[in-house]
XYZ file of N, CA, C and O in Angstrom:
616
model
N -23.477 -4.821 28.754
C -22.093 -5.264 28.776
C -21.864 -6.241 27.620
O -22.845 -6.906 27.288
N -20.544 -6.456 26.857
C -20.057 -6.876 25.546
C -19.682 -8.305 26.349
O -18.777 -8.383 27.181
N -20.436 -9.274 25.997
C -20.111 -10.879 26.232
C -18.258 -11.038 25.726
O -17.699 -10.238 24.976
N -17.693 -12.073 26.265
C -16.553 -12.004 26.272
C -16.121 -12.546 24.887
O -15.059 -12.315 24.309
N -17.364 -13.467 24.387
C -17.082 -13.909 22.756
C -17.291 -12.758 21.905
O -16.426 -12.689 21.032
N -18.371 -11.596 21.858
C -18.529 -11.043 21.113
C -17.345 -9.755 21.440
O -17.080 -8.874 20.622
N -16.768 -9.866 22.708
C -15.280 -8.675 22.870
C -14.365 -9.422 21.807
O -13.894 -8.776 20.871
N -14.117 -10.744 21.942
C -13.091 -11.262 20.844
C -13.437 -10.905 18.955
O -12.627 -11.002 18.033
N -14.518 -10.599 18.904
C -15.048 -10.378 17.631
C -14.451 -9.312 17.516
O -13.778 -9.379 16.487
N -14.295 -8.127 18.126
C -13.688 -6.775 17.863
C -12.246 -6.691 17.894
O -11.816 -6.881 19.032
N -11.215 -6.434 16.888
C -10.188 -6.583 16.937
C -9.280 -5.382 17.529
O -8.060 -5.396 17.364
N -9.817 -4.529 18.101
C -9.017 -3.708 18.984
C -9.515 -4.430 20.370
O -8.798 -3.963 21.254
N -10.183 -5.112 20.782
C -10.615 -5.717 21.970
C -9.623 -6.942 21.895
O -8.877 -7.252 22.824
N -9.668 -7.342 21.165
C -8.395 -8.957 21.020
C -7.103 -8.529 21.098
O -6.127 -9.098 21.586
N -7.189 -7.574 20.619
C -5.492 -6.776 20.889
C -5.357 -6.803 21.951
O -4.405 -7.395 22.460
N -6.596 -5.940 22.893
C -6.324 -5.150 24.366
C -5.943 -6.649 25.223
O -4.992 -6.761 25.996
N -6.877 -7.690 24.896
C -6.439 -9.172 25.320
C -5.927 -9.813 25.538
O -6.016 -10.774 26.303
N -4.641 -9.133 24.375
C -3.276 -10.329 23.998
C -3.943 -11.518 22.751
O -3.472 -12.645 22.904
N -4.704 -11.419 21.868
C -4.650 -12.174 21.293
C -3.895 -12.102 20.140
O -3.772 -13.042 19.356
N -3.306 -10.847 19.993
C -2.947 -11.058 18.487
C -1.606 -9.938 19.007
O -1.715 -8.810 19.487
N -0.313 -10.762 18.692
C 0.784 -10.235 19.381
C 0.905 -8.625 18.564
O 0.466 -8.278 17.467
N 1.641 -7.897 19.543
C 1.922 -6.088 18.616
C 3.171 -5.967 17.632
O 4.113 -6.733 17.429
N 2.897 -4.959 17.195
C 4.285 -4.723 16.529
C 5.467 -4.640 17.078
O 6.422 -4.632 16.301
N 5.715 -4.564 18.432
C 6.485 -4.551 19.581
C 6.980 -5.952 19.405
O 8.100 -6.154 18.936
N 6.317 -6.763 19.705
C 6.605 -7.980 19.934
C 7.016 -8.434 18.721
O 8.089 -9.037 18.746
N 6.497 -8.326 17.703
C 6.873 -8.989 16.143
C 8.335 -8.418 15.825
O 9.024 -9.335 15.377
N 9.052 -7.189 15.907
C 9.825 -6.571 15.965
C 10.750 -7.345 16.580
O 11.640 -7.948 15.981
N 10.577 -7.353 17.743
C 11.850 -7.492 18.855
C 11.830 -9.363 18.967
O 12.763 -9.808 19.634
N 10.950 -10.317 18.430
C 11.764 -11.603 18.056
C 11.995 -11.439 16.408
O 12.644 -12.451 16.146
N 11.813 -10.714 15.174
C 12.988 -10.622 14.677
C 14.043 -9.883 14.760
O 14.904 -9.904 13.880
N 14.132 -9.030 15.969
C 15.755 -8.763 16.164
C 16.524 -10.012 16.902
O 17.751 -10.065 16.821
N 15.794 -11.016 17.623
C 16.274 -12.102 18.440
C 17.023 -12.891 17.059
O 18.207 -12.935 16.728
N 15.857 -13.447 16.460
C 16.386 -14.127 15.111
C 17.583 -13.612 14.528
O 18.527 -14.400 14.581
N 17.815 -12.481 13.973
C 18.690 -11.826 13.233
C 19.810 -11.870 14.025
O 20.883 -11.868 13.422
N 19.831 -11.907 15.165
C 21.204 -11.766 16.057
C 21.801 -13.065 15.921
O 23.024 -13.173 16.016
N 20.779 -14.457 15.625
C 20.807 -15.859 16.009
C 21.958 -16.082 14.424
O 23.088 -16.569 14.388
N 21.235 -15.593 13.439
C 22.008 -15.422 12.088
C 23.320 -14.478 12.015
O 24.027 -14.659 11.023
N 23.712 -13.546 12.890
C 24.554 -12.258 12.863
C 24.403 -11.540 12.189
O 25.389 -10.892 11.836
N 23.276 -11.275 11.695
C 22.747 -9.701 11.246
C 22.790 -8.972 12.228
O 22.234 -9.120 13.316
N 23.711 -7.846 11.729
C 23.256 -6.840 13.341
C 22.105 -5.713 12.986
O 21.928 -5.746 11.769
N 21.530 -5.041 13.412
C 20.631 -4.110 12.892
C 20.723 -3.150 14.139
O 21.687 -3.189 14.903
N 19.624 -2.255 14.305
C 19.130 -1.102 15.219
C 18.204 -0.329 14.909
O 18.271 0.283 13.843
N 17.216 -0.187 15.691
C 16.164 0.462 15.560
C 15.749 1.724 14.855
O 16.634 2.150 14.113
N 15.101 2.143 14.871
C 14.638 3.902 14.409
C 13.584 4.535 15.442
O 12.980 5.335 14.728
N 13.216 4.591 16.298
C 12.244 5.001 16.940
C 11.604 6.030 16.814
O 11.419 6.725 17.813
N 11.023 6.468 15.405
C 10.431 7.446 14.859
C 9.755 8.190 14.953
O 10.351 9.035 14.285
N 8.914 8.646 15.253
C 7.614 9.616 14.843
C 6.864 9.140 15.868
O 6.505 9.906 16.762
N 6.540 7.863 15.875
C 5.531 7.308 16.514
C 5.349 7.244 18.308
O 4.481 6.843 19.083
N 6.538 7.809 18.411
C 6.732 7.800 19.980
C 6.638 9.319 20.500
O 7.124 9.640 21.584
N 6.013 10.188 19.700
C 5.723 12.044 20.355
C 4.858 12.128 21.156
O 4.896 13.168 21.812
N 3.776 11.195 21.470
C 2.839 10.783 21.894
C 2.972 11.541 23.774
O 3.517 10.874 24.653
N 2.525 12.611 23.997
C 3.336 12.828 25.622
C 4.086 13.931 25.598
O 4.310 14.373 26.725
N 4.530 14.501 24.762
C 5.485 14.650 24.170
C 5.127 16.575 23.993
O 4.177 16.771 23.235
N 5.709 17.785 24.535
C 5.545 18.665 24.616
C 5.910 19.359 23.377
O 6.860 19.016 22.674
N 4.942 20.581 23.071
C 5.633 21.237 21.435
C 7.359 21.568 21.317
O 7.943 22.128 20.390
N 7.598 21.337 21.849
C 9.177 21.897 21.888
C 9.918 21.005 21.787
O 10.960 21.029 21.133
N 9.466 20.029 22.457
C 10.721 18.928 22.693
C 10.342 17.857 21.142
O 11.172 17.088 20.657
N 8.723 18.093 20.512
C 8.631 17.617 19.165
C 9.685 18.685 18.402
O 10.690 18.294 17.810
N 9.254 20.228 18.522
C 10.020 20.576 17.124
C 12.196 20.310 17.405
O 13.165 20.827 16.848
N 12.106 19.649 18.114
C 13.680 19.869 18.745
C 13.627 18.421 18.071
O 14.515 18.361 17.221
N 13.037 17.461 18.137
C 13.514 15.878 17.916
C 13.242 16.146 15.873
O 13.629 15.295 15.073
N 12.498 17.527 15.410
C 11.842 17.360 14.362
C 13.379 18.428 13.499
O 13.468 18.373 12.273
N 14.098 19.024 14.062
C 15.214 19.538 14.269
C 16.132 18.989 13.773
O 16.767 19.268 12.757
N 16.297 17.653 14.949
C 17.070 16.749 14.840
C 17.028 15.494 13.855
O 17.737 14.489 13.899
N 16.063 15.797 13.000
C 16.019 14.891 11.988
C 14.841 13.819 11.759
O 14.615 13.044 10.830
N 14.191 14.078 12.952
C 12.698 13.092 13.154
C 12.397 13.341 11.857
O 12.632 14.442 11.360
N 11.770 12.209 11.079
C 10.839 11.628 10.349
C 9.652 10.503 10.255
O 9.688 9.284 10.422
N 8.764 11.248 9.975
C 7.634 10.364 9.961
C 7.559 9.664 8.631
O 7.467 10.159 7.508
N 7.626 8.225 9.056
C 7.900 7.544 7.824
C 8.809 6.621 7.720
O 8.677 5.657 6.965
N 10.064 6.860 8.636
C 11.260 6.403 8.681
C 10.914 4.653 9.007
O 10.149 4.419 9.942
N 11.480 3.509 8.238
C 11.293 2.502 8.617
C 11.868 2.272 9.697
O 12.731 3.030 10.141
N 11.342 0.791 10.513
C 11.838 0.650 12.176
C 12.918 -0.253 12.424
O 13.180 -0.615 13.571
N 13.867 -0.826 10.958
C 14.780 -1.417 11.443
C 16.196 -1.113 10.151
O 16.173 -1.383 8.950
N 17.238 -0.520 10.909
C 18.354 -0.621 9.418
C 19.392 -1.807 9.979
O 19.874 -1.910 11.107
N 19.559 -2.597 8.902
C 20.268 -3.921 9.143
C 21.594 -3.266 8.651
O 21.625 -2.386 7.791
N 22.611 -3.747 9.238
C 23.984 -3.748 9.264
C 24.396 -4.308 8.435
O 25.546 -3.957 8.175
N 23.820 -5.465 7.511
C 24.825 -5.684 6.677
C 24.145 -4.923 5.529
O 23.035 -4.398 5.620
N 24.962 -4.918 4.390
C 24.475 -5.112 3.270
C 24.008 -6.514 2.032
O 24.600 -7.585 1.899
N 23.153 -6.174 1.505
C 22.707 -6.842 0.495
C 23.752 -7.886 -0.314
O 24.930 -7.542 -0.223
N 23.540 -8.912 -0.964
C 24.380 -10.008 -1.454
C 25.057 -8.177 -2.527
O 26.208 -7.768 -2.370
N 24.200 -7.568 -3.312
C 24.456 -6.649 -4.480
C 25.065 -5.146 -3.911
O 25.444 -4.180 -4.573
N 25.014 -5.318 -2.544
C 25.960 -4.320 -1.521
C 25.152 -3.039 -1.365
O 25.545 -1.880 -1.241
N 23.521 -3.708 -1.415
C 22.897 -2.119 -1.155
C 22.488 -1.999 0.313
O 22.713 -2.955 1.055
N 22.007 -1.090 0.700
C 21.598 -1.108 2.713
C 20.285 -1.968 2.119
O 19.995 -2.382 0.996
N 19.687 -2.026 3.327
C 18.665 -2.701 3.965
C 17.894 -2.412 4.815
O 18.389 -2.313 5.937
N 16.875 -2.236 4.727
C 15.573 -1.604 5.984
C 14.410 -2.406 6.150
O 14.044 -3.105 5.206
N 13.772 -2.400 7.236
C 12.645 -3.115 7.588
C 11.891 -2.057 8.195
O 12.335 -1.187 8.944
N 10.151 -2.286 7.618
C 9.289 -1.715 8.135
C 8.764 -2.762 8.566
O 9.078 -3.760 7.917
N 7.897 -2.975 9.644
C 7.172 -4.102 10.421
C 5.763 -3.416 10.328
O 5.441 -2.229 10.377
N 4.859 -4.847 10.140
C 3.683 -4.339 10.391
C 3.139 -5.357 11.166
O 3.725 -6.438 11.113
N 1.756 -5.227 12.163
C 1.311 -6.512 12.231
C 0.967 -7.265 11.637
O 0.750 -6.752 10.539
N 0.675 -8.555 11.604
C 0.025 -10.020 10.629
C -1.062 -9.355 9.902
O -0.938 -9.204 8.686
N -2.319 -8.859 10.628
C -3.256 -8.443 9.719
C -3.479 -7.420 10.106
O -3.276 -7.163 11.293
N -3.921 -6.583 9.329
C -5.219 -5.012 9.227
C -4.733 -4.198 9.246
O -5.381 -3.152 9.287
N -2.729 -4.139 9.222
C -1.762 -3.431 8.684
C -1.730 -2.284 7.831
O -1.952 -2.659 6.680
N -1.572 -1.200 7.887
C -1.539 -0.420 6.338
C -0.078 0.533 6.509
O 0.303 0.768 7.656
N 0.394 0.851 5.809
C 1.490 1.443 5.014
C 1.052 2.997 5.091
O 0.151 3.437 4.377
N 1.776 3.805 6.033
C 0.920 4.954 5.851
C 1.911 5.906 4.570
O 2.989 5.562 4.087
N 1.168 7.066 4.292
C 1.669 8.210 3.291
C 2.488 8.417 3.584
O 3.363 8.208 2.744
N 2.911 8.912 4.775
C 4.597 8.691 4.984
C 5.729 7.998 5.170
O 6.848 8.498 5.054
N 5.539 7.014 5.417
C 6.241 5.648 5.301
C 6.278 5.394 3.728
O 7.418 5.604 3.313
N 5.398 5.010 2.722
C 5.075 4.850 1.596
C 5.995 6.465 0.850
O 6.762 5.919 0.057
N 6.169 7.451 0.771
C 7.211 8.613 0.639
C 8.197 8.142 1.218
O 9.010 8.162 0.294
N 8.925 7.575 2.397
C 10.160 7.777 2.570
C 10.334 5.918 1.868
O 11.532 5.669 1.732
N 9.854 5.279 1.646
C 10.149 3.812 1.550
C 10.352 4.747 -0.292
O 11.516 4.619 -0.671
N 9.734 5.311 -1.009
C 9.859 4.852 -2.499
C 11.505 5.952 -2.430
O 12.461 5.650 -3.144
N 11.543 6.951 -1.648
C 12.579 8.056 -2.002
C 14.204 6.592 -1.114
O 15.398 6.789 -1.339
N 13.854 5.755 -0.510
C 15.104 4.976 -0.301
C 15.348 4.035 -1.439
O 16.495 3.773 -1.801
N 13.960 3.362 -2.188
C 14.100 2.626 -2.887
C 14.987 3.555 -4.482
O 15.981 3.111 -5.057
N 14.424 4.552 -4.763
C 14.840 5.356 -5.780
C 16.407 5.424 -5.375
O 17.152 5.778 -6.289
N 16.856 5.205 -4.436
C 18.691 5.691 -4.249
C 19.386 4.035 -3.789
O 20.469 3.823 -3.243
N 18.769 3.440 -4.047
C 19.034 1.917 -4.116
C 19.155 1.073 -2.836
O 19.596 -0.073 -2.927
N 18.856 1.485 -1.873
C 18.337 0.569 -0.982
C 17.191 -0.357 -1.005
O 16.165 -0.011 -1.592
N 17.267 -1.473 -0.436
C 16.410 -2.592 -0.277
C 15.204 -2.336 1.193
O 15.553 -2.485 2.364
N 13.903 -1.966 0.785
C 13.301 -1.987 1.139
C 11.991 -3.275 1.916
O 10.938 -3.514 1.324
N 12.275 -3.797 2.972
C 11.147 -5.203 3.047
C 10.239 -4.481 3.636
O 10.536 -3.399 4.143
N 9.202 -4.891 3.654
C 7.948 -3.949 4.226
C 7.183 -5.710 5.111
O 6.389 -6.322 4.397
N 7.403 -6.155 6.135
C 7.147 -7.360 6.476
C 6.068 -7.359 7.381
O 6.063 -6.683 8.410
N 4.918 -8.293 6.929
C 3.810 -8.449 7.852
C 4.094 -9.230 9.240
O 3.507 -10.311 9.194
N 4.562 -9.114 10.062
C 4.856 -10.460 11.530
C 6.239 -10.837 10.995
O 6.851 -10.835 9.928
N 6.438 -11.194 12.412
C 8.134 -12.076 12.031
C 8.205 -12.963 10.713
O 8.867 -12.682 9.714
N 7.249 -14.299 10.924
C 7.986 -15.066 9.984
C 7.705 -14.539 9.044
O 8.458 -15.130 8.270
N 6.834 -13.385 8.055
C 7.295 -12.635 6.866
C 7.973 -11.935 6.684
O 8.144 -11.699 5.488
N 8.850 -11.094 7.728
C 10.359 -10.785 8.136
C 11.632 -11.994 8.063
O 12.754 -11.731 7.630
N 11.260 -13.219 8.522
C 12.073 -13.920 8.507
C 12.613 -14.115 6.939
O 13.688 -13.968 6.357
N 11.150 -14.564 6.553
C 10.849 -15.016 5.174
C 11.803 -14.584 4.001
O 12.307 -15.224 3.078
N 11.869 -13.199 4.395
C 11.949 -11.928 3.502
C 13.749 -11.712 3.651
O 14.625 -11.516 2.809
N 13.762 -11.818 4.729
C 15.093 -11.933 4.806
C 16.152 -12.878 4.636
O 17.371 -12.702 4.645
N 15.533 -13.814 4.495
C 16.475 -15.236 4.581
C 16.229 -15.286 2.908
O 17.055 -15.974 2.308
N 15.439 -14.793 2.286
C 15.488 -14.826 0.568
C 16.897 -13.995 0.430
O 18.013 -14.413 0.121
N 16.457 -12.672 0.766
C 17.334 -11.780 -0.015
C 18.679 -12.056 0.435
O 19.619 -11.713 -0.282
N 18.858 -12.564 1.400
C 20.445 -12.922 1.851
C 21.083 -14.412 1.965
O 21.901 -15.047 2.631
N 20.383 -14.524 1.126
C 20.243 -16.567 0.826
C 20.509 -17.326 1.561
O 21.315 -18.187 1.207
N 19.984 -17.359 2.858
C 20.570 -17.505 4.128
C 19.083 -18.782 4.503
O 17.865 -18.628 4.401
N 19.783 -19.783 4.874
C 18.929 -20.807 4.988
C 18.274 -20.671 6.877
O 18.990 -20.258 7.790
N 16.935 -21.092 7.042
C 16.450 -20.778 8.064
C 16.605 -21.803 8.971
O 15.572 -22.203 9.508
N 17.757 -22.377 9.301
C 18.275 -23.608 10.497
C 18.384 -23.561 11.882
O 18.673 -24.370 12.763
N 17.961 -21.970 11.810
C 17.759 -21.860 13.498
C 16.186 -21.511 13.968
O 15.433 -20.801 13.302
N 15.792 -22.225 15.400
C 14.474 -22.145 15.772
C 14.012 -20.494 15.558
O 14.794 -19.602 15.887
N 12.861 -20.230 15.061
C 12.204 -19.440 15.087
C 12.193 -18.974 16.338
O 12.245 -19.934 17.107
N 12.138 -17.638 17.086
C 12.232 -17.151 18.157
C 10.135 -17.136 18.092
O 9.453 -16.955 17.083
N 9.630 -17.396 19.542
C 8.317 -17.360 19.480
C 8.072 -15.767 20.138
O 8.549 -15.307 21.176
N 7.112 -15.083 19.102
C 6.098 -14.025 19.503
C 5.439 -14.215 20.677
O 4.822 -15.222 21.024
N 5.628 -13.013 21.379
C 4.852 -13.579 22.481
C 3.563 -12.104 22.141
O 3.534 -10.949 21.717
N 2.770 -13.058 22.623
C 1.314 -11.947 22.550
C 1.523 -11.093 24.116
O 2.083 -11.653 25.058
N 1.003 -9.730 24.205
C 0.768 -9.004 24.770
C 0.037 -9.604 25.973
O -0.949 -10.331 25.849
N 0.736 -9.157 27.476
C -0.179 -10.423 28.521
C -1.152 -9.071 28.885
O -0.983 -7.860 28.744
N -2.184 -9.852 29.391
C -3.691 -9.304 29.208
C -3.612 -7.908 30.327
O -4.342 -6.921 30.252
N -2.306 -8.186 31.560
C -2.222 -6.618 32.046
C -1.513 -6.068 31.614
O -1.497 -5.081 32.349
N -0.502 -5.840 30.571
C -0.325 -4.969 29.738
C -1.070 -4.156 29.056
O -0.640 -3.035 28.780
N -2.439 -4.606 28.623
C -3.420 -3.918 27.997
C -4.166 -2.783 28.929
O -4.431 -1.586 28.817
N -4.361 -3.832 29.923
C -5.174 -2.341 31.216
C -3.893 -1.146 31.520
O -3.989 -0.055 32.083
N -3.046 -1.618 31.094
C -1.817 -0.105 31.349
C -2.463 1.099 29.674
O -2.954 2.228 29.666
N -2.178 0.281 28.698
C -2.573 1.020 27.739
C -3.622 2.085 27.627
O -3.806 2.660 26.555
């Protein structure tokens, strides 16, 4: 049996833990934030949710326009320079950018949208409060890490 220090050494084990909040969570307090500023935005719930998911009712959502790749947040406003705006979220660390995301992020950037690709909220925050020169005067909404029976559902 894996001692409970050396389970924390493994970072899919610290996940299953709650130690290191999900993309779920990083996501949904910067939509808290952004609402706090009046950015409105809305999700994309992409690709990543077929998971369960019967051949038919994939090629029907794939039909309907599913893309793999599609970033997970389009903000409502536009840019100070009036271009859209998208957010891909990743977690804080060990993050990667997949081939399809990386294809649909350069084919938005090529037609002039603003692309942030943000590690955790506050590099979402970060990222956003630059490009919209928007000073950060309201409390940070806190991440909450994944509680430890959430993980035994997973």
């Amino acid at each position: 049996a894996m001692t409970k220090k050396a389970a924390m050494r493994d970072r899919k084990t610290r996940r299953q833990l709650g130690a290191e909040p999900t993309e779920h969570h990083e996501q949904a307090a910067l939509v808290r934030w952004l609402a706090l500023k009046g950015i409105g935005c809305f999700a994309v719930p992409n690709g990543a949710h077929l998971g369960g998911r019967s051949y038919a009712q994939a090629a029907r959502l794939k039909a309907e326009g599913l893309r793999p790749g599609a970033p997970d947040l389009v903000l409502t406003r536009l840019s100070p320079g009036g271009s859209p705006v998208v957010v891909e979220m990743k977690r804080r660390s060990g993050a990667r950018t997949t081939d399809g995301q990386l294809a649909v992020q350069g084919e938005l950037r090529a037609a002039g949208w603003h692309v942030l690709v943000c590690y955790g909220c506050d590099d979402a925050i970060e990222q956003v409060s630059r490009l919209y020169g928007c000073d950060d005067d309201h409390q940070r909404p806190q991440v909450q890490a994944r509680q430890a029976r959430d993980a035994s559902a997973s």
